[in-house]
CSV table of C-alpha atoms and ligand atoms in Angstrom, one decimal:
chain,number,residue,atom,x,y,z
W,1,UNK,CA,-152.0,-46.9,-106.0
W,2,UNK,CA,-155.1,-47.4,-104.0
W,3,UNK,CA,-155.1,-47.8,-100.3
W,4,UNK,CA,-157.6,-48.0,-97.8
W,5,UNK,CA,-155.9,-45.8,-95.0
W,6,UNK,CA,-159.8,-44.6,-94.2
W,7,UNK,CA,-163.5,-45.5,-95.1
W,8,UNK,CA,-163.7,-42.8,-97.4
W,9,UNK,CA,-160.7,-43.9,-99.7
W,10,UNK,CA,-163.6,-46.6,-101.4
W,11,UNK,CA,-166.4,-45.1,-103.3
W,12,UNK,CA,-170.2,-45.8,-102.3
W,13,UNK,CA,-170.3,-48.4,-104.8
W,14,UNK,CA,-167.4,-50.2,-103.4
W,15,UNK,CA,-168.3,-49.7,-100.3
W,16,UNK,CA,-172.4,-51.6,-100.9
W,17,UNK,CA,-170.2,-53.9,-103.3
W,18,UNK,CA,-168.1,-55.0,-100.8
W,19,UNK,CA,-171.1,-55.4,-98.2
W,20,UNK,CA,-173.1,-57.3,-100.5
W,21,UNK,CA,-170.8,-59.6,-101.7
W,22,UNK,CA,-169.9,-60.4,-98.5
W,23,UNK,CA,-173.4,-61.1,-97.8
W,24,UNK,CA,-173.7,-63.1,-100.0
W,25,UNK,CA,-169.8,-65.3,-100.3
W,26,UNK,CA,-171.4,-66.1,-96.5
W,27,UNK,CA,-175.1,-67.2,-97.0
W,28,UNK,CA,-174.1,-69.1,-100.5
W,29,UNK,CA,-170.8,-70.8,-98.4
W,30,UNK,CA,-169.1,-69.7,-101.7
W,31,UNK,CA,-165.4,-70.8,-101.9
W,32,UNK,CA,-162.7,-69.5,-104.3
W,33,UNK,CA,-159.1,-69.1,-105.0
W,34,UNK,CA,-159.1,-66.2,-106.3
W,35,UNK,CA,-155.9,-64.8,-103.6
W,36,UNK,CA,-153.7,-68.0,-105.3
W,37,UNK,CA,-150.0,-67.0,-104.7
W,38,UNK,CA,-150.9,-63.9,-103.1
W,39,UNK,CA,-149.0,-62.6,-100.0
W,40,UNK,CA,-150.9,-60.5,-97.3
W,41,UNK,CA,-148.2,-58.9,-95.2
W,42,UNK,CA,-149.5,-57.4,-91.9
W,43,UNK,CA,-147.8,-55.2,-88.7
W,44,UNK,CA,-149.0,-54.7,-85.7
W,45,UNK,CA,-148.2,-52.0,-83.4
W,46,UNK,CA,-150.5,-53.0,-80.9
W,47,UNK,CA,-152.7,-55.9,-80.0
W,48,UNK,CA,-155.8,-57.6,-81.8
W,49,UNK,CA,-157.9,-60.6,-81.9
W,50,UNK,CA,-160.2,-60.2,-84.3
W,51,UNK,CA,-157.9,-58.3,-87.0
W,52,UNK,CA,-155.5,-60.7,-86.8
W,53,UNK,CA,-157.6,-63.7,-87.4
W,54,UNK,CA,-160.5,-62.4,-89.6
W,55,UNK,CA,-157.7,-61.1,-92.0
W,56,UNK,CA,-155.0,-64.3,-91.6
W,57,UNK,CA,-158.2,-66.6,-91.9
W,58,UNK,CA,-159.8,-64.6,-95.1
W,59,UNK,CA,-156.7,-64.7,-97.4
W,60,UNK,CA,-155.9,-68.4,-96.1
W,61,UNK,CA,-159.6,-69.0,-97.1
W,62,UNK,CA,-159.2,-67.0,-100.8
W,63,UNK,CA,-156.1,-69.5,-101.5
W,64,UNK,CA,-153.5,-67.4,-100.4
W,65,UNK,CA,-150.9,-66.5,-97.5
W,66,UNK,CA,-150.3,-64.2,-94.6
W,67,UNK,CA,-147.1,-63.5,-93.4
W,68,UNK,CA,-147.6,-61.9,-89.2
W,69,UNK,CA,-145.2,-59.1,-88.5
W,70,UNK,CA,-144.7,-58.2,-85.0
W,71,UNK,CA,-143.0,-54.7,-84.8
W,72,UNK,CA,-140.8,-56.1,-82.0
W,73,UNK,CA,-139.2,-58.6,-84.4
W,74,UNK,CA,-139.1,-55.6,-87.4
W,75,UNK,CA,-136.0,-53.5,-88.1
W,76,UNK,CA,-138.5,-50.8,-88.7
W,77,UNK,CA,-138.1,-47.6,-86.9
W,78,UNK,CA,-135.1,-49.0,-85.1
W,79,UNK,CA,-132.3,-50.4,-87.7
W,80,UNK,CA,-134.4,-49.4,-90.6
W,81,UNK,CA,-136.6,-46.8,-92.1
W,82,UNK,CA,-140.5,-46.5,-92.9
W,83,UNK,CA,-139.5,-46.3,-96.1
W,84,UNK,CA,-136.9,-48.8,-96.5
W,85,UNK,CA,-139.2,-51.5,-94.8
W,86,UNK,CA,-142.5,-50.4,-96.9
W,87,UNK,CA,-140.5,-50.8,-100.3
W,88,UNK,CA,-139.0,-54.2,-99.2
W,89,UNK,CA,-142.3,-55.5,-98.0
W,90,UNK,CA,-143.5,-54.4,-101.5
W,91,UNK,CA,-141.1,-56.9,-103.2
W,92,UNK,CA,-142.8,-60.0,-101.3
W,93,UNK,CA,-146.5,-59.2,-100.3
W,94,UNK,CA,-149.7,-58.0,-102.6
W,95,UNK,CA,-151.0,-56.4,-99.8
W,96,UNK,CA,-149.8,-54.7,-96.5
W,97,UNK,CA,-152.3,-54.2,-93.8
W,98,UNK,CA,-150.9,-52.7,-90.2
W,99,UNK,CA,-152.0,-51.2,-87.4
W,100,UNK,CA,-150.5,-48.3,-86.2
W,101,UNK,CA,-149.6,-46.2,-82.9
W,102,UNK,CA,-150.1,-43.1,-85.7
W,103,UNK,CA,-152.7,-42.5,-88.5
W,104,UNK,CA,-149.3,-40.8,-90.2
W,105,UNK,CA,-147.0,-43.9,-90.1
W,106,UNK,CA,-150.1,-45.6,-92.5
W,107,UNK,CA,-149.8,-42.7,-94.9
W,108,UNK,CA,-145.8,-42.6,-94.7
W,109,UNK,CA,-146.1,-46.4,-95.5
W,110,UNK,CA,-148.9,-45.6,-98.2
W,111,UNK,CA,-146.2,-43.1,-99.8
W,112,UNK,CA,-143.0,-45.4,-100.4
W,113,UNK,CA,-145.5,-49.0,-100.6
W,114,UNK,CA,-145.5,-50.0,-104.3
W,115,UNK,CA,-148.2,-52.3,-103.0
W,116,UNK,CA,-152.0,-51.3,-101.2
W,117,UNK,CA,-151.9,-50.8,-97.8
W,118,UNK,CA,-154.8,-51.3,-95.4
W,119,UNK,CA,-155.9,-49.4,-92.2
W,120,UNK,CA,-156.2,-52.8,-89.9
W,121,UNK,CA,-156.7,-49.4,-86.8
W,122,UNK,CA,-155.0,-46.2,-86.2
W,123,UNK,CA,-155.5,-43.9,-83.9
W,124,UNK,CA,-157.9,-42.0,-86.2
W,125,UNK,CA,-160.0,-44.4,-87.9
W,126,UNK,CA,-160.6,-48.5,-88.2
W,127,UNK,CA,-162.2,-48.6,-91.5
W,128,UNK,CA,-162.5,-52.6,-91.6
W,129,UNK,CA,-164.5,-52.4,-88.6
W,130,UNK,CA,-167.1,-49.8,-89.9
W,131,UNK,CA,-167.5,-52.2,-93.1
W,132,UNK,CA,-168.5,-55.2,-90.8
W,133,UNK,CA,-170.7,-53.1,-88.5
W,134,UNK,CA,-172.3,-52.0,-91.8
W,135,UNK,CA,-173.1,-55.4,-93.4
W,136,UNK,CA,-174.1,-56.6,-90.2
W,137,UNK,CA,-177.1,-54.1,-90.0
W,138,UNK,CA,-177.2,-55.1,-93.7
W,139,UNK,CA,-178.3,-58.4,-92.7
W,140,UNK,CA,-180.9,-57.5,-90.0
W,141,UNK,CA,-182.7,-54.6,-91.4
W,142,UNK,CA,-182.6,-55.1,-94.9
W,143,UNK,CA,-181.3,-52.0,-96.0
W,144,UNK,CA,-178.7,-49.0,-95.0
W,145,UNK,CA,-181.5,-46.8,-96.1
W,146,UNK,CA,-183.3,-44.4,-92.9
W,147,UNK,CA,-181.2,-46.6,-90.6
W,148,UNK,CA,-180.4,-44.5,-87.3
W,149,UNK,CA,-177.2,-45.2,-85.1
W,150,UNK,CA,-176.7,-44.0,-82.1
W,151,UNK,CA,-173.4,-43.7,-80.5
W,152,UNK,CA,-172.7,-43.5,-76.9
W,153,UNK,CA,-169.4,-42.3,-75.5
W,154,UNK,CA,-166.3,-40.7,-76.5
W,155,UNK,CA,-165.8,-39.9,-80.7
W,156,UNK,CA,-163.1,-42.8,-80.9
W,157,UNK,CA,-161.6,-44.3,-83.9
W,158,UNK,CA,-164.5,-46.6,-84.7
W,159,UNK,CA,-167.0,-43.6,-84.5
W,160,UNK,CA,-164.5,-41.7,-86.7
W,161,UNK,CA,-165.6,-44.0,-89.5
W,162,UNK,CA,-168.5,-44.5,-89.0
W,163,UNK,CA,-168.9,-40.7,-89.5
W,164,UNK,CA,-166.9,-41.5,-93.2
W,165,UNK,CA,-169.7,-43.6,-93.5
W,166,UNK,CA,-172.1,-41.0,-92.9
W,167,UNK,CA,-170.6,-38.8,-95.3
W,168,UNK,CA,-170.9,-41.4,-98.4
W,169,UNK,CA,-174.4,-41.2,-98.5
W,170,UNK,CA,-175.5,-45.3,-97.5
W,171,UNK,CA,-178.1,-44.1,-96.1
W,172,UNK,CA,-177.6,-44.0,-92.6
W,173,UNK,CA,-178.1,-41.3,-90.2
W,174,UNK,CA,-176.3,-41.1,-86.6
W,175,UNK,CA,-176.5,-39.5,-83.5
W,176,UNK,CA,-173.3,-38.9,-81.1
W,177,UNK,CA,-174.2,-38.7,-76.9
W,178,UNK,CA,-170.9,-38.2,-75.7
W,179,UNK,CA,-169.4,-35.6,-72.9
W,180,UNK,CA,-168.7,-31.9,-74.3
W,181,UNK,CA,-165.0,-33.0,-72.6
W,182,UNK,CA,-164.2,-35.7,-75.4
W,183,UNK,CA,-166.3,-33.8,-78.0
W,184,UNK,CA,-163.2,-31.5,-77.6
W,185,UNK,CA,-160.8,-33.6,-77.6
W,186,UNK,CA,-162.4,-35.2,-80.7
W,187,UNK,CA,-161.7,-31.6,-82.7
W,188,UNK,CA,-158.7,-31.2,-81.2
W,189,UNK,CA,-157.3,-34.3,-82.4
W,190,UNK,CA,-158.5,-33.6,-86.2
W,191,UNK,CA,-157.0,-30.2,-85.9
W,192,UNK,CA,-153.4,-31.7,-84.3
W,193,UNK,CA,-153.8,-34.1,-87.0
W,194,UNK,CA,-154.8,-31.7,-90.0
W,195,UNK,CA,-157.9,-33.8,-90.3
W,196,UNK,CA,-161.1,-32.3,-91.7
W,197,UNK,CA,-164.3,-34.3,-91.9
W,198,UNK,CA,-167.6,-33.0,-92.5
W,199,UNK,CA,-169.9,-33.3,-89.1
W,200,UNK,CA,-173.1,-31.2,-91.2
W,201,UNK,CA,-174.8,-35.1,-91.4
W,202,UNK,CA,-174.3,-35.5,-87.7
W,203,UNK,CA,-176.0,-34.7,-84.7
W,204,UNK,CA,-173.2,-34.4,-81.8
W,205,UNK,CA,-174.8,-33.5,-78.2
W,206,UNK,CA,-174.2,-35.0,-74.6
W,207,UNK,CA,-176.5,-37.8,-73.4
W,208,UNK,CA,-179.8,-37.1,-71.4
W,209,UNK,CA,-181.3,-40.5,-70.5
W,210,UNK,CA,-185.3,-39.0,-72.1
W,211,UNK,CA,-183.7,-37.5,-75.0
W,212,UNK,CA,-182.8,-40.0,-77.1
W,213,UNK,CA,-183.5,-39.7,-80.6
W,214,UNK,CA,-185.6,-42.7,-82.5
W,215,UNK,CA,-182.6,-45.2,-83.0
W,216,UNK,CA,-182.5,-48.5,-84.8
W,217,UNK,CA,-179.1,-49.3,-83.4
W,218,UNK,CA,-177.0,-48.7,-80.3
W,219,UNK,CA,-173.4,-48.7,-80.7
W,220,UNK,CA,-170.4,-48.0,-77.7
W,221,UNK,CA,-167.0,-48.6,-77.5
W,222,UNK,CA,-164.6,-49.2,-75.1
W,223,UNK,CA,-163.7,-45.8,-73.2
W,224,UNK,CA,-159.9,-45.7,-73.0
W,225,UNK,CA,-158.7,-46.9,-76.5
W,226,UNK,CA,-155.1,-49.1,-76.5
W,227,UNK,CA,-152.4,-46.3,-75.5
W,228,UNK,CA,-154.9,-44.1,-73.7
W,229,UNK,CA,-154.5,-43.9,-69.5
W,230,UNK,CA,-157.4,-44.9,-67.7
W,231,UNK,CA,-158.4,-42.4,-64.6
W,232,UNK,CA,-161.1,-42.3,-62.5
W,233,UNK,CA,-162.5,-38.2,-63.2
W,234,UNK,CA,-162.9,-39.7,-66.7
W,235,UNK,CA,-164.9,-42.9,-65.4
W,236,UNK,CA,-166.8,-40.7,-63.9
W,237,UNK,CA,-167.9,-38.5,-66.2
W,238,UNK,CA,-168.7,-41.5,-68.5
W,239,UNK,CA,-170.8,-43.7,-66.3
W,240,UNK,CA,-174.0,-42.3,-67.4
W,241,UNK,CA,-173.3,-43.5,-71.0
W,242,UNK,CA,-172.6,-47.0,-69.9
W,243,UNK,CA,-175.2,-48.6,-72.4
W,244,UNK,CA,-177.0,-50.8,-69.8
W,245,UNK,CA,-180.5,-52.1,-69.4
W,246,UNK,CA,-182.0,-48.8,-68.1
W,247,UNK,CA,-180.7,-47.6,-71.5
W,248,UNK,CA,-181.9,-50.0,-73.8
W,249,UNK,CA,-185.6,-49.8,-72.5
W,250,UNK,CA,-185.8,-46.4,-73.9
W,251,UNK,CA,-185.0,-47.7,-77.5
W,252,UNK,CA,-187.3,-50.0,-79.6
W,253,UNK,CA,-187.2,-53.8,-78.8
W,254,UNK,CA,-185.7,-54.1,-82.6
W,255,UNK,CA,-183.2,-52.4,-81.9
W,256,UNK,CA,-179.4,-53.4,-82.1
W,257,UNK,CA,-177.0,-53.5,-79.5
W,258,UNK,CA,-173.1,-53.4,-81.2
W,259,UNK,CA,-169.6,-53.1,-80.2
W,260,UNK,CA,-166.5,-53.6,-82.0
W,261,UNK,CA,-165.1,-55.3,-79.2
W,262,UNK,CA,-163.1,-55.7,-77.0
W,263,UNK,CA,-165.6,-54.8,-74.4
W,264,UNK,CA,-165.4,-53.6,-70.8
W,265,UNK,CA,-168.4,-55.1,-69.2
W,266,UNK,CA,-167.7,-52.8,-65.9
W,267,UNK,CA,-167.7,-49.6,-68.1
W,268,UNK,CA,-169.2,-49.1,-71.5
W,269,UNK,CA,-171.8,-52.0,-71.1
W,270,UNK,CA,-173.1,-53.9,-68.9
W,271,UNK,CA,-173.1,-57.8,-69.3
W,272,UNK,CA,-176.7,-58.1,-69.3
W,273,UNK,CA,-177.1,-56.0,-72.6
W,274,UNK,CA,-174.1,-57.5,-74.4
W,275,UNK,CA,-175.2,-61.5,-73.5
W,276,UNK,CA,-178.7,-59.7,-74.4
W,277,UNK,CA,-181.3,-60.8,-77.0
W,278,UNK,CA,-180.7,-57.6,-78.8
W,279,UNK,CA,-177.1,-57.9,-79.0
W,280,UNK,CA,-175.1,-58.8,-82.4
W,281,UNK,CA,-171.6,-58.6,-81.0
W,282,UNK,CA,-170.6,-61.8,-82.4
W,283,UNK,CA,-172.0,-61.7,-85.7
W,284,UNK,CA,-170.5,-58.4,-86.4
W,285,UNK,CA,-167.3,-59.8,-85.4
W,286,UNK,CA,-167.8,-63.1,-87.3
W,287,UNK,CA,-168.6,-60.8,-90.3
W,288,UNK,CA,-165.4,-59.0,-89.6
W,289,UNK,CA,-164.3,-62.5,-92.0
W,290,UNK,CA,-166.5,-62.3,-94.6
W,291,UNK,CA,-165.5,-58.4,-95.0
W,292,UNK,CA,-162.3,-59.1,-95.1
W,293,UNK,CA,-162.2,-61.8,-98.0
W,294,UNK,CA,-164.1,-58.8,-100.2
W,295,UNK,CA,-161.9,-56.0,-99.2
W,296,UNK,CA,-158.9,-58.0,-100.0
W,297,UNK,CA,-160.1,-59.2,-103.5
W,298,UNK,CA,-160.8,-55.7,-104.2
W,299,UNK,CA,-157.6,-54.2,-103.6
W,300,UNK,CA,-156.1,-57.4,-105.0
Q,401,CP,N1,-162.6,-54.8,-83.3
Q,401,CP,C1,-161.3,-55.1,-83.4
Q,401,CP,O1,-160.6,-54.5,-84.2
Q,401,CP,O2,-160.9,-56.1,-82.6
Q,401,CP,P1,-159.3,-56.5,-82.3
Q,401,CP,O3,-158.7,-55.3,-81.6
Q,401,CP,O4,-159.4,-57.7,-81.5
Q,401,CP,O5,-158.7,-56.7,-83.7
Q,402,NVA,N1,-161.2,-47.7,-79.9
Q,402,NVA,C1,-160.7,-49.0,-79.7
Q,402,NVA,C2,-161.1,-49.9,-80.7
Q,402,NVA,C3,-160.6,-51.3,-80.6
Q,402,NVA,C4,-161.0,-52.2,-81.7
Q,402,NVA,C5,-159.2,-48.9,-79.6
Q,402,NVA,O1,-158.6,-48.1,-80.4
Q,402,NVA,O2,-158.6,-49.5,-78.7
């Protein structure tokens, strides 16, 4: 059974497959019904916008069906077992996509699912997003190929894929700036989580406004991800990542501004970059759609 608990679970070729058939389902308005009949089942553990409607929306638009499971209204974990639930959900849906508190609650679901199951977020990676962030630089440059990213802030779960994307050889290099503090905590989650992931493609060092490497994109995320506690020592020691205007004018005009969103306009960026001509925010996130439709058909 294939699954797509992180970006490294598809192969290069699915992965450019996947971006350029997305590409092109959205410049060509194609429409199918190719998902006829079929069921997408998906959990949440915690909140989203753009999951939840860029994956309902894509199977409604492939001809098929998506069923919303809130864990509050789920027997699961309270009258009923991971397992149980994964191999009834398996009678009903073609797919299950969740998003989980835990990385390991995807891979126990993986384990007893009879049917693929999708990372929708976890606390270690967000796969989908990485795919839209990639066709979305697709679209602008051209090309994956020489494309330099550089990420500002702590190594969250969006950058943890992005890193998977790194290591499959598209093409794209990438540059963390982000406080020795989370670059710890960072390699001490992969260790509590018996993680490995090669960082020999990646440059990881903290930020010094002068000494930024030649970048074609500029990518931040919010600071304290859903479950973490916000506290001021940490606000602190971020502010000088805040990817503002001061920022920006040390990059190339061309140069993309992105953010998986939700944003914190008083932290990670300031309004005036992410309303900004170079901004792309809202294509990536329309593109989250068009990713969607592809990933689904090929796990369908
Ligand atoms: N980027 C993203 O996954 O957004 P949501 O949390 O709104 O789903
Ligand atoms: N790192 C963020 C991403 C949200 C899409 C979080 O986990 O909350």
């Amino acid at each position: 059974m294939k699954n797509l608990l992180n970006l490294s679970d598809l192969s290069k070729d699915e992965c450019l497959k996947i971006i350029n058939s997305a590409i092109d389902r959205k410049i060509n308005k194609k429409q199918s019904t190719e998902a006829k009949d079929k069921a997408l089942a998906m959990i949440f553990e915690k909140s989203s916008t753009r999951t939840r409607i860029s994956f309902e929306l894509a199977i409604k638009q492939l001809g098929g069906l998506s069923i919303m499971l809130d864990k509050d209204h789920l027997h699961l974990g309270k009258r009923e077992t991971l397992a149980d639930t994964a191999s009834t959900l398996s009678q009903y849906a073609d797919i299950i996509m969740m998003r989980s508190n835990n990385h390991s609650t995807l891979e126990n679901l993986a384990k007893h699912s009879s049917v693929p199951i999708i990372n929708g977020l976890s606390d270690l990676s967000h796969p989908c997003q990485t795919l839209a962030t990639l066709m979305t630089i697709m679209e602008v440059k051209g090309t994956l190929e020489n494309i330099n990213i550089s990420w500002f802030g702590p190594i969250s779960n969006v950058a943890h894929s992005l890193i998977d994307a790194v290591n499959m050889n598209l093409g794209i290099n990438l540059s963390i700036y982000c406080p020795k503090y989370y670059q710890d905590i960072y390699f001490k989650k992969l260790k509590d989580m018996k993680k490995e992931i090669s960082l020999d493609k990646v440059i990881i060092k903290e930020f010094e406004l002068d000494k930024i490497n030649p970048t074609d994109v500029v990518y931040t995320d919010t600071w304290f991800s859903m479950g973490d506690i916000e506290d001021s020592t940490k606000i602190e020691m971020l502010t000088k990542y805040t990817v503002n205007q001061d920022l920006m004018s040390k990059v190339n005009s061309d140069c993309m501004f992105m953010h998986c969103l939700p944003a914190n306009r008083s932290q990670e960026v300031s309004s005036e970059v992410i309303d900004g001509s170079q901004s792309y925010v809202w294509q990536e996130a329309q593109n989250r759609l068009h990713v969607q439709k592809e990933l689904l058909l090929n796990f369908l």
